[in-house]
Tab-separated table of C-alpha atoms (C1' of nucleotides) in Angstrom:
chain	number	residue	atom	x	y	z
A	1	MET	CA	0.016	-0.044	0.054
A	2	PRO	CA	1.828	3.264	-1.288
A	3	ARG	CA	1.924	5.988	1.170
A	4	LYS	CA	3.665	9.402	1.579
A	5	LYS	CA	7.221	9.061	2.635
A	6	ILE	CA	7.760	9.960	6.395
A	7	ALA	CA	9.686	13.351	6.829
A	8	GLU	CA	8.467	14.422	3.700
A	9	PRO	CA	7.914	18.345	4.074
A	10	ASP	CA	5.111	17.716	1.369
A	11	ILE	CA	4.838	21.369	0.683
A	12	THR	CA	3.245	21.792	-2.759
A	13	THR	CA	4.626	24.153	-5.206
A	14	GLU	CA	1.311	26.336	-5.200
A	15	GLU	CA	1.942	26.535	-1.603
A	16	LYS	CA	5.391	27.571	-1.914
A	17	ILE	CA	4.605	30.102	-4.177
A	18	LYS	CA	1.691	31.255	-1.926
A	19	GLU	CA	4.034	31.497	1.041
A	20	ALA	CA	6.575	33.549	-0.789
A	21	ALA	CA	3.938	35.757	-2.176
A	22	ARG	CA	2.877	36.436	1.285
A	23	LYS	CA	6.153	37.669	2.651
A	24	VAL	CA	7.146	39.744	-0.254
A	25	PHE	CA	3.649	41.217	-0.442
A	26	MET	CA	3.555	42.111	3.048
A	27	LYS	CA	7.105	43.349	2.988
A	28	LYS	CA	6.980	45.839	-0.259
A	29	GLY	CA	3.239	46.007	-0.872
A	30	TYR	CA	1.557	45.210	-4.132
A	31	ALA	CA	2.939	48.271	-6.375
A	32	GLY	CA	6.577	47.709	-4.859
A	33	THR	CA	6.582	43.873	-5.506
A	34	ARG	CA	8.035	42.530	-8.684
A	35	THR	CA	6.746	38.964	-9.465
A	36	ARG	CA	10.463	37.957	-10.020
A	37	ASP	CA	10.970	38.666	-6.187
A	38	ILE	CA	8.314	36.397	-5.245
A	39	ALA	CA	9.853	33.365	-7.759
A	40	GLU	CA	12.998	33.943	-6.183
A	41	GLU	CA	11.937	33.720	-2.523
A	42	ALA	CA	10.123	30.493	-3.419
A	43	GLY	CA	12.931	29.278	-5.097
A	44	LEU	CA	10.982	28.713	-8.303
A	45	ASN	CA	11.168	29.878	-11.980
A	46	LEU	CA	8.750	33.030	-12.880
A	47	ALA	CA	6.921	31.214	-15.386
A	48	LEU	CA	5.312	28.863	-12.507
A	49	LEU	CA	3.442	31.777	-11.144
A	50	ASN	CA	1.673	32.535	-13.999
A	51	TYR	CA	1.013	28.441	-14.489
A	52	TYR	CA	-0.437	28.342	-11.137
A	53	PHE	CA	-2.051	31.833	-10.343
A	54	ARG	CA	-2.471	33.306	-13.982
A	55	SER	CA	-1.514	36.805	-12.791
A	56	LYS	CA	0.223	39.015	-10.239
A	57	GLU	CA	-3.004	40.794	-9.685
A	58	LYS	CA	-4.993	37.123	-8.957
A	59	LEU	CA	-2.199	35.895	-6.774
A	60	PHE	CA	-2.175	39.274	-4.771
A	61	GLU	CA	-6.311	38.958	-4.452
A	62	ILE	CA	-5.705	35.701	-2.784
A	63	VAL	CA	-3.187	36.795	-0.196
A	64	MET	CA	-4.980	40.142	0.461
A	65	MET	CA	-8.263	38.201	1.215
A	66	GLU	CA	-6.580	36.127	3.460
A	67	LYS	CA	-5.019	39.055	5.302
A	68	VAL	CA	-8.244	40.768	5.753
A	69	GLN	CA	-9.916	37.943	6.879
A	70	LYS	CA	-6.961	37.570	9.575
A	71	LEU	CA	-7.256	41.202	10.562
A	72	PHE	CA	-10.770	41.498	11.193
A	73	GLY	CA	-11.726	37.789	11.609
A	74	ILE	CA	-10.189	37.874	15.304
A	75	ILE	CA	-11.948	40.777	16.367
A	76	ALA	CA	-15.548	40.522	14.991
A	77	PRO	CA	-16.790	37.057	16.706
A	78	ILE	CA	-15.753	38.963	19.925
A	79	LEU	CA	-17.735	42.234	19.461
A	80	THR	CA	-20.847	40.347	18.163
A	81	ASP	CA	-20.983	37.520	20.893
A	82	THR	CA	-24.222	38.354	22.831
A	83	SER	CA	-22.981	35.899	25.802
A	84	THR	CA	-20.494	37.787	27.115
A	85	THR	CA	-19.859	41.107	29.435
A	86	LEU	CA	-18.887	44.281	28.097
A	87	GLU	CA	-15.896	44.020	30.288
A	88	LYS	CA	-14.964	40.677	29.141
A	89	LYS	CA	-15.270	41.575	25.398
A	90	ILE	CA	-12.558	44.259	26.015
A	91	GLU	CA	-10.473	41.837	27.706
A	92	LEU	CA	-10.628	39.311	25.162
A	93	ALA	CA	-10.113	41.853	22.399
A	94	ALA	CA	-6.997	43.303	24.069
A	95	GLY	CA	-5.522	39.694	24.884
A	96	ASN	CA	-6.469	37.984	21.523
A	97	TYR	CA	-5.837	40.451	19.187
A	98	ILE	CA	-2.316	41.514	20.636
A	99	ALA	CA	-1.196	37.904	20.939
A	100	MET	CA	-2.262	37.534	17.200
A	101	LEU	CA	-0.439	40.728	16.015
A	102	MET	CA	2.756	40.004	17.776
A	103	GLU	CA	2.955	36.883	15.480
A	104	ASN	CA	1.821	39.000	12.492
A	105	PRO	CA	3.174	42.476	13.490
A	106	ASP	CA	2.866	43.991	9.860
A	107	LEU	CA	-0.599	42.841	9.398
A	108	PRO	CA	-2.453	46.128	10.090
A	109	LEU	CA	-0.160	48.596	8.401
A	110	PHE	CA	-0.096	46.297	4.949
A	111	VAL	CA	-4.249	45.877	5.025
A	112	MET	CA	-4.564	49.630	5.734
A	113	SER	CA	-2.097	50.668	3.093
A	114	GLU	CA	-3.598	48.552	0.338
A	115	ILE	CA	-7.055	49.531	0.908
A	116	ARG	CA	-5.670	53.207	0.946
A	117	ASN	CA	-3.870	52.684	-2.445
A	118	ASN	CA	-6.721	50.781	-4.255
A	119	PRO	CA	-9.782	51.983	-2.107
A	120	GLU	CA	-12.186	51.022	-5.414
A	121	ARG	CA	-11.256	47.208	-5.055
A	122	PHE	CA	-12.608	47.110	-1.736
A	123	ALA	CA	-15.611	49.327	-1.833
A	124	ASN	CA	-18.453	47.865	-0.131
A	125	LYS	CA	-16.660	44.779	0.475
A	126	VAL	CA	-15.096	45.418	3.976
A	127	GLN	CA	-18.343	46.739	5.824
A	128	ALA	CA	-16.496	47.316	9.123
A	129	VAL	CA	-18.458	50.055	10.231
A	130	LYS	CA	-21.711	48.131	9.684
A	131	LEU	CA	-20.276	45.229	11.507
A	132	ILE	CA	-19.485	47.509	14.333
A	133	GLN	CA	-22.663	49.544	14.609
A	134	GLU	CA	-24.790	46.592	14.900
A	135	SER	CA	-22.602	44.515	17.269
A	136	HIS	CA	-23.754	43.552	20.414
A	137	PHE	CA	-20.524	45.336	21.863
A	138	VAL	CA	-21.967	48.721	20.606
A	139	LYS	CA	-25.268	48.077	22.208
A	140	GLN	CA	-23.684	47.255	25.535
A	141	ILE	CA	-21.874	50.633	24.941
A	142	LYS	CA	-24.913	52.435	24.568
A	143	GLU	CA	-26.404	51.238	27.755
A	144	LYS	CA	-23.315	52.563	29.771
A	145	ARG	CA	-22.979	55.784	27.886
A	146	PRO	CA	-25.679	56.951	25.948
A	147	ASP	CA	-24.321	60.216	26.096
A	148	ILE	CA	-21.569	59.446	23.727
A	149	ASN	CA	-21.250	58.113	19.985
A	150	PRO	CA	-20.119	54.464	20.650
A	151	LEU	CA	-17.532	54.935	17.687
A	152	HIS	CA	-15.568	56.705	20.038
A	153	PHE	CA	-15.003	54.007	22.217
A	154	VAL	CA	-14.451	51.227	19.522
A	155	ILE	CA	-11.905	53.441	17.500
A	156	SER	CA	-10.011	54.104	20.791
A	157	LEU	CA	-9.929	50.582	21.797
A	158	LEU	CA	-8.710	49.326	18.497
A	159	GLY	CA	-6.207	52.439	18.109
A	160	MET	CA	-4.697	51.290	21.701
A	161	ILE	CA	-4.445	47.892	20.175
A	162	LEU	CA	-3.481	48.437	16.588
A	163	PHE	CA	-1.475	51.800	16.743
A	164	PRO	CA	1.785	50.415	18.199
A	165	PHE	CA	1.995	47.856	15.487
A	166	ILE	CA	1.101	50.550	13.096
A	167	ALA	CA	3.897	52.884	14.500
A	168	ARG	CA	6.259	50.255	14.880
A	169	PRO	CA	8.379	50.824	11.549
A	170	VAL	CA	8.876	54.406	13.130
A	171	LEU	CA	9.671	53.188	16.451
A	172	GLN	CA	11.632	50.261	15.714
A	173	ASP	CA	13.450	50.582	12.312
A	174	ALA	CA	14.026	54.291	12.046
A	175	GLY	CA	13.776	54.954	15.594
A	176	ASN	CA	15.540	53.133	18.279
A	177	LEU	CA	13.235	50.853	20.301
A	178	SER	CA	14.483	47.542	20.627
A	179	ALA	CA	12.720	44.507	19.342
A	180	LYS	CA	12.445	42.920	22.664
A	181	ALA	CA	11.516	46.457	24.417
A	182	PHE	CA	8.484	46.542	21.777
A	183	GLN	CA	7.642	42.809	22.794
A	184	ASN	CA	7.459	43.566	26.707
A	185	MET	CA	5.648	46.739	26.017
A	186	MET	CA	2.590	44.903	24.332
A	187	GLU	CA	2.763	42.153	26.922
A	188	GLU	CA	2.145	44.720	29.415
A	189	ARG	CA	-0.602	46.351	27.010
A	190	LYS	CA	-2.728	43.051	27.231
A	191	ALA	CA	-3.563	44.095	30.930
A	192	LEU	CA	-3.293	47.615	30.663
A	193	ILE	CA	-5.707	48.238	27.850
A	194	PRO	CA	-8.828	46.809	29.487
A	195	LEU	CA	-8.036	48.581	32.815
A	196	TRP	CA	-7.716	52.003	30.650
A	197	ILE	CA	-10.781	51.516	28.438
A	198	LYS	CA	-12.820	50.754	31.581
A	199	ALA	CA	-11.719	53.983	33.000
A	200	LEU	CA	-12.447	56.254	30.251
A	201	MET	CA	-15.910	54.689	29.979
A	202	LYS	CA	-16.476	56.099	33.670
A	203	ALA	CA	-14.856	59.335	32.600
A	204	ARG	CA	-17.117	62.836	33.025
B	1	MET	CA	11.263	99.914	-13.100
B	2	PRO	CA	10.255	96.411	-14.171
B	3	ARG	CA	8.071	94.353	-11.719
B	4	LYS	CA	6.006	91.361	-11.752
B	5	LYS	CA	2.379	91.684	-13.116
B	6	ILE	CA	-0.275	91.943	-10.520
B	7	ALA	CA	-2.663	89.137	-10.323
B	8	GLU	CA	-0.236	86.818	-11.777
B	9	PRO	CA	-0.138	83.493	-9.890
B	10	ASP	CA	3.415	83.567	-9.766
B	11	ILE	CA	4.088	79.733	-9.609
B	12	THR	CA	7.380	78.694	-10.847
B	13	THR	CA	7.455	75.239	-12.819
B	14	GLU	CA	9.605	73.786	-10.199
B	15	GLU	CA	6.770	74.621	-7.520
B	16	LYS	CA	4.210	73.078	-10.036
B	17	ILE	CA	6.008	69.757	-10.210
B	18	LYS	CA	6.684	69.717	-6.570
B	19	GLU	CA	2.895	70.317	-5.800
B	20	ALA	CA	1.690	67.795	-8.259
B	21	ALA	CA	4.248	65.104	-6.992
B	22	ARG	CA	2.961	66.036	-3.218
B	23	LYS	CA	-0.617	65.121	-4.508
B	24	VAL	CA	0.351	61.878	-6.803
B	25	PHE	CA	2.644	60.318	-4.189
B	26	MET	CA	0.271	60.843	-1.324
B	27	LYS	CA	-2.264	59.136	-3.231
B	28	LYS	CA	-0.249	56.205	-5.030
B	29	GLY	CA	2.704	56.042	-2.551
B	30	TYR	CA	6.255	55.877	-4.173
B	31	ALA	CA	6.157	52.449	-6.025
B	32	GLY	CA	2.570	53.262	-7.393
B	33	THR	CA	3.289	56.609	-8.681
B	34	ARG	CA	4.874	57.051	-12.524
B	35	THR	CA	6.616	60.079	-13.435
B	36	ARG	CA	4.152	60.636	-16.183
B	37	ASP	CA	1.424	60.950	-13.799
B	38	ILE	CA	3.201	63.808	-12.070
B	39	ALA	CA	3.950	65.338	-15.435
B	40	GLU	CA	0.307	65.212	-16.585
B	41	GLU	CA	-0.973	66.540	-13.005
B	42	ALA	CA	1.477	69.458	-13.160
B	43	GLY	CA	0.347	70.187	-16.940
B	44	LEU	CA	3.786	69.874	-18.112
B	45	ASN	CA	6.322	67.765	-19.788
B	46	LEU	CA	7.812	64.479	-18.513
B	47	ALA	CA	11.409	65.760	-19.425
B	48	LEU	CA	11.012	68.919	-16.999
B	49	LEU	CA	10.844	66.473	-13.995
B	50	ASN	CA	14.455	65.158	-14.572
B	51	TYR	CA	15.540	68.870	-15.451
B	52	TYR	CA	14.569	70.226	-12.264
B	53	PHE	CA	15.025	67.156	-10.119
B	54	ARG	CA	17.133	64.915	-11.701
B	55	SER	CA	15.015	61.695	-10.527
B	56	LYS	CA	11.788	60.347	-9.388
B	57	GLU	CA	14.021	59.034	-6.256
B	58	LYS	CA	15.183	62.752	-5.480
B	59	LEU	CA	11.939	64.335	-6.173
B	60	PHE	CA	10.501	61.498	-3.650
B	61	GLU	CA	12.866	62.307	-0.814
B	62	ILE	CA	12.108	66.314	-1.048
B	63	VAL	CA	8.384	65.522	-0.837
B	64	MET	CA	8.750	62.768	1.783
B	65	MET	CA	11.030	64.913	4.155
B	66	GLU	CA	8.387	67.722	3.971
B	67	LYS	CA	5.504	65.251	5.196
B	68	VAL	CA	7.995	63.816	7.885
B	69	GLN	CA	8.643	67.102	9.181
B	70	LYS	CA	4.799	67.936	8.910
B	71	LEU	CA	3.698	64.761	10.949
B	72	PHE	CA	6.533	65.419	13.653
B	73	GLY	CA	6.970	68.904	13.582
B	74	ILE	CA	3.597	69.838	15.358
B	75	ILE	CA	3.598	67.344	17.974
B	76	ALA	CA	7.707	67.540	18.914
B	77	PRO	CA	7.637	71.429	20.311
B	78	ILE	CA	4.294	70.548	22.358
B	79	LEU	CA	5.858	67.796	23.990
B	80	THR	CA	9.435	69.375	24.728
B	81	ASP	CA	8.228	72.583	26.022
B	82	THR	CA	9.166	72.812	29.552
B	83	SER	CA	6.710	75.809	30.423
B	84	THR	CA	3.541	74.116	29.982
B	85	THR	CA	1.699	71.643	32.566
B	86	LEU	CA	1.012	68.051	31.792
B	87	GLU	CA	-2.825	68.649	31.095
B	88	LYS	CA	-1.863	71.222	28.977
B	89	LYS	CA	0.211	69.568	26.704
B	90	ILE	CA	-2.241	66.765	26.292
B	91	GLU	CA	-5.089	69.530	25.314
B	92	LEU	CA	-2.559	71.001	22.779
B	93	ALA	CA	-1.554	67.734	21.291
B	94	ALA	CA	-5.429	66.943	20.753
B	95	GLY	CA	-6.388	70.055	19.574
B	96	ASN	CA	-3.697	71.092	17.125
B	97	TYR	CA	-2.892	67.694	15.848
B	98	ILE	CA	-6.575	66.768	14.984
B	99	ALA	CA	-6.894	70.465	13.557
B	100	MET	CA	-3.883	69.975	11.116
B	101	LEU	CA	-4.789	66.219	10.239
B	102	MET	CA	-8.355	67.334	9.229
B	103	GLU	CA	-6.363	69.482	6.465
B	104	ASN	CA	-3.979	66.350	5.653
B	105	PRO	CA	-6.089	63.328	6.747
B	106	ASP	CA	-3.658	61.115	4.657
B	107	LEU	CA	-0.438	62.425	6.084
B	108	PRO	CA	-0.307	59.714	8.753
B	109	LEU	CA	-0.771	56.452	6.755
B	110	PHE	CA	1.317	57.734	3.899
B	111	VAL	CA	4.350	58.329	6.126
B	112	MET	CA	3.901	55.083	8.243
B	113	SER	CA	3.830	53.107	4.990
B	114	GLU	CA	6.776	54.712	2.946
B	115	ILE	CA	9.022	54.178	6.222
B	116	ARG	CA	7.714	50.568	6.431
B	117	ASN	CA	8.065	49.964	2.854
B	118	ASN	CA	11.772	51.115	2.910
B	119	PRO	CA	13.007	51.329	6.551
B	120	GLU	CA	16.726	51.313	5.272
B	121	ARG	CA	16.204	55.062	4.102
B	122	PHE	CA	15.046	56.315	7.508
B	123	ALA	CA	17.246	54.069	9.661
B	124	ASN	CA	18.500	56.507	12.480
B	125	LYS	CA	17.183	59.468	10.795
B	126	VAL	CA	13.436	59.846	12.351
B	127	GLN	CA	14.497	59.650	16.109
B	128	ALA	CA	10.877	59.660	17.408
B	129	VAL	CA	11.609	57.423	20.247
B	130	LYS	CA	14.554	59.425	21.506
B	131	LEU	CA	12.724	62.802	20.977
B	132	ILE	CA	10.148	60.956	23.198
B	133	GLN	CA	11.994	59.646	25.826
B	134	GLU	CA	13.584	63.170	26.399
B	135	SER	CA	10.981	65.182	26.360
B	136	HIS	CA	9.413	67.145	29.237
B	137	PHE	CA	6.201	65.289	28.626
B	138	VAL	CA	7.857	62.063	29.502
B	139	LYS	CA	9.497	63.620	32.468
B	140	GLN	CA	6.062	64.707	33.758
B	141	ILE	CA	4.317	61.430	33.298
B	142	LYS	CA	7.130	59.752	35.266
B	143	GLU	CA	6.395	62.034	38.168
B	144	LYS	CA	2.713	61.323	38.107
B	145	ARG	CA	3.043	57.561	37.383
B	146	PRO	CA	6.409	56.257	38.054
B	147	ASP	CA	4.853	52.839	38.014
B	148	ILE	CA	4.146	52.731	34.421
B	149	ASN	CA	6.416	52.808	31.404
B	150	PRO	CA	5.733	56.459	30.192
B	151	LEU	CA	5.784	55.201	26.454
B	152	HIS	CA	2.401	53.447	27.109
B	153	PHE	CA	0.845	56.816	27.906
B	154	VAL	CA	2.564	58.524	24.717
B	155	ILE	CA	1.492	55.671	22.336
B	156	SER	CA	-1.943	55.702	23.530
B	157	LEU	CA	-2.437	59.418	23.188
B	158	LEU	CA	-1.033	59.236	19.805
B	159	GLY	CA	-2.863	56.267	18.961
B	160	MET	CA	-6.241	57.890	19.810
B	161	ILE	CA	-5.240	60.828	17.846
B	162	LEU	CA	-3.838	59.266	14.736
B	163	PHE	CA	-5.586	55.940	14.421
B	164	PRO	CA	-8.972	57.418	13.313
B	165	PHE	CA	-6.999	59.088	10.059
B	166	ILE	CA	-5.190	55.712	9.676
B	167	ALA	CA	-8.253	53.871	9.707
B	168	ARG	CA	-10.134	56.032	7.706
B	169	PRO	CA	-9.856	54.462	4.371
B	170	VAL	CA	-11.445	51.272	6.063
B	171	LEU	CA	-14.175	53.180	7.768
B	172	GLN	CA	-14.882	55.663	4.822
B	173	ASP	CA	-13.812	54.303	1.460
B	174	ALA	CA	-14.284	50.571	2.053
B	175	GLY	CA	-16.874	50.779	4.910
B	176	ASN	CA	-19.945	53.233	4.868
B	177	LEU	CA	-19.122	55.880	7.124
B	178	SER	CA	-19.880	59.315	5.643
B	179	ALA	CA	-17.223	62.145	5.334
B	180	LYS	CA	-19.233	64.520	7.381
B	181	ALA	CA	-19.696	61.769	9.937
B	182	PHE	CA	-16.183	61.328	10.386
B	183	GLN	CA	-15.335	65.020	10.588
B	184	ASN	CA	-18.039	65.338	13.449
B	185	MET	CA	-16.513	62.555	15.161
B	186	MET	CA	-12.589	63.977	14.932
B	187	GLU	CA	-14.062	67.510	16.088
B	188	GLU	CA	-15.832	65.682	19.158
B	189	ARG	CA	-12.251	63.961	19.917
B	190	LYS	CA	-10.598	67.451	20.292
B	191	ALA	CA	-12.301	67.614	23.778
B	192	LEU	CA	-12.923	63.962	24.534
B	193	ILE	CA	-9.240	62.712	24.042
B	194	PRO	CA	-7.502	65.302	26.999
B	195	LEU	CA	-10.578	64.024	29.165
B	196	TRP	CA	-9.880	60.548	28.630
B	197	ILE	CA	-6.158	60.437	28.788
B	198	LYS	CA	-6.170	62.349	32.130
B	199	ALA	CA	-8.718	59.531	33.416
B	200	LEU	CA	-6.322	56.585	32.243
B	201	MET	CA	-3.657	58.491	34.006
B	202	LYS	CA	-5.385	58.134	37.214
B	203	ALA	CA	-6.523	54.449	36.926
B	204	ARG	CA	-5.150	51.905	39.107
C	1	DG	C1'	13.439	76.382	-20.051
C	2	DT	C1'	10.425	73.672	-22.545
C	3	DC	C1'	9.398	70.544	-25.830
C	4	DT	C1'	9.512	65.732	-29.074
C	5	DA	C1'	11.468	61.746	-29.893
C	6	DT	C1'	14.133	58.031	-28.508
C	7	DA	C1'	17.128	55.530	-25.795
C	8	DA	C1'	18.076	51.965	-22.237
C	9	DC	C1'	16.041	49.241	-19.159
C	10	DC	C1'	12.376	46.654	-16.423
C	11	DT	C1'	8.401	44.040	-15.865
C	12	DG	C1'	4.576	40.874	-16.513
C	13	DA	C1'	3.471	37.285	-19.334
C	14	DT	C1'	3.781	33.426	-22.665
C	15	DA	C1'	6.044	29.876	-26.218
C	16	DG	C1'	7.773	25.945	-26.281
C	17	DA	C1'	11.585	22.492	-25.191
C	18	DC	C1'	12.005	18.582	-21.969
D	1	DG	C1'	4.755	20.451	-13.884
D	2	DT	C1'	9.091	22.649	-14.676
D	3	DC	C1'	12.365	24.908	-17.007
D	4	DT	C1'	14.901	28.599	-20.496
D	5	DA	C1'	14.260	31.907	-23.652
D	6	DT	C1'	11.829	35.679	-25.238
D	7	DC	C1'	7.758	39.022	-26.260
D	8	DA	C1'	5.237	43.351	-25.910
D	9	DG	C1'	4.568	46.964	-23.260
D	10	DG	C1'	5.684	50.109	-20.087
D	11	DT	C1'	9.009	53.156	-17.519
D	12	DT	C1'	12.492	56.140	-16.127
D	13	DA	C1'	16.254	59.114	-17.967
D	14	DT	C1'	18.385	61.651	-21.645
D	15	DA	C1'	19.586	63.818	-26.139
D	16	DG	C1'	18.866	67.317	-29.142
D	17	DA	C1'	15.805	70.675	-31.413
D	18	DC	C1'	13.676	75.051	-30.702
DNA sequence: GTCTATAACCTGATAGAC
DNA sequence: GTCTATCAGGTTATAGAC
């Protein structure tokens, strides 16, 4: 009975290309990426990109959809869950989101930049505002603070979580903050952000 | 005695090109911009770009330095001023920064993206962390909260101010938040952010 | 200083051998 | 499926007329 060799990496050519594309697109953006860079990163020939994915554009769309899903997919279920308290949602958002972003620190800036560079492509596709407005999270905020537009709280929460990652190239590469110091700071923020968001929800 | 005609716009060709470059680079980023786009935007011939600026790269560097200066130049003097209180600094930062960014909403994402796409170019040039660490603002925070890394407060303040502008393409173009609603929100935040930052500085 | 024409190079995509 | 070789078109930069 034939079966795969044990210890075989078993990575298909298609997956090799996708993995290389993720890396290069994330680093240089769509416009700054040359298909040759992706082929080289994958250790394969340029012609194979078109064999498997038809065009640079198609390959990018696959990677981009993955990344958008990853960025919003982790926060959406937390905000829409009707069985958790407001406090629990804030703790989960900070904890889970920061943990994921420490593994994918370039994700937020990549997604924001690419949407900025080509908003037509995403018009009416990423319905972030609608998802937020209709979430259980916003309903709970309205009960607690009917005097303030709930978007302020959501944006402040997301800003406290995401902004350090967006500013990381400035802080770390162009500035002089060490990778270790950045990591420590983000670990601390997992506990700090819930404390702070709760504090500002009480502020008058 | 010869003098310039009154009502003459008096915009030099060099300035026309720079103005067009600002617009196109901001919209499409360095890699996504073609020098032809800039020439067309300026209503001039392509050859003039190289006559005045030698290369796309050189022209971009001039625009980029302007933008970096604009983004950090407004906040640096507020944070380093030794004659203002901590509270006053927070109010000035929120008020002045948001007012400037409402006139230049794409500025933060542009600068962050370009530094991300080419960090080598800015290595050890944008000393944001050092400037922050040695500022009077950080000194004042340390007195008030010696138990917390002051960077947490600075990043939270900057995040509350900058993040809405960075997320604007998602909220407005890809999402469904109207331009007017965004503007109103940012006006409200001028007062809300100082209130909130003060609240979280007291949180234990 | 400003233009047209073109050089020199780069990039995405494909043809065709293996 | 994978490779080499190459095409077709686009892009930056420059030469040279005016």
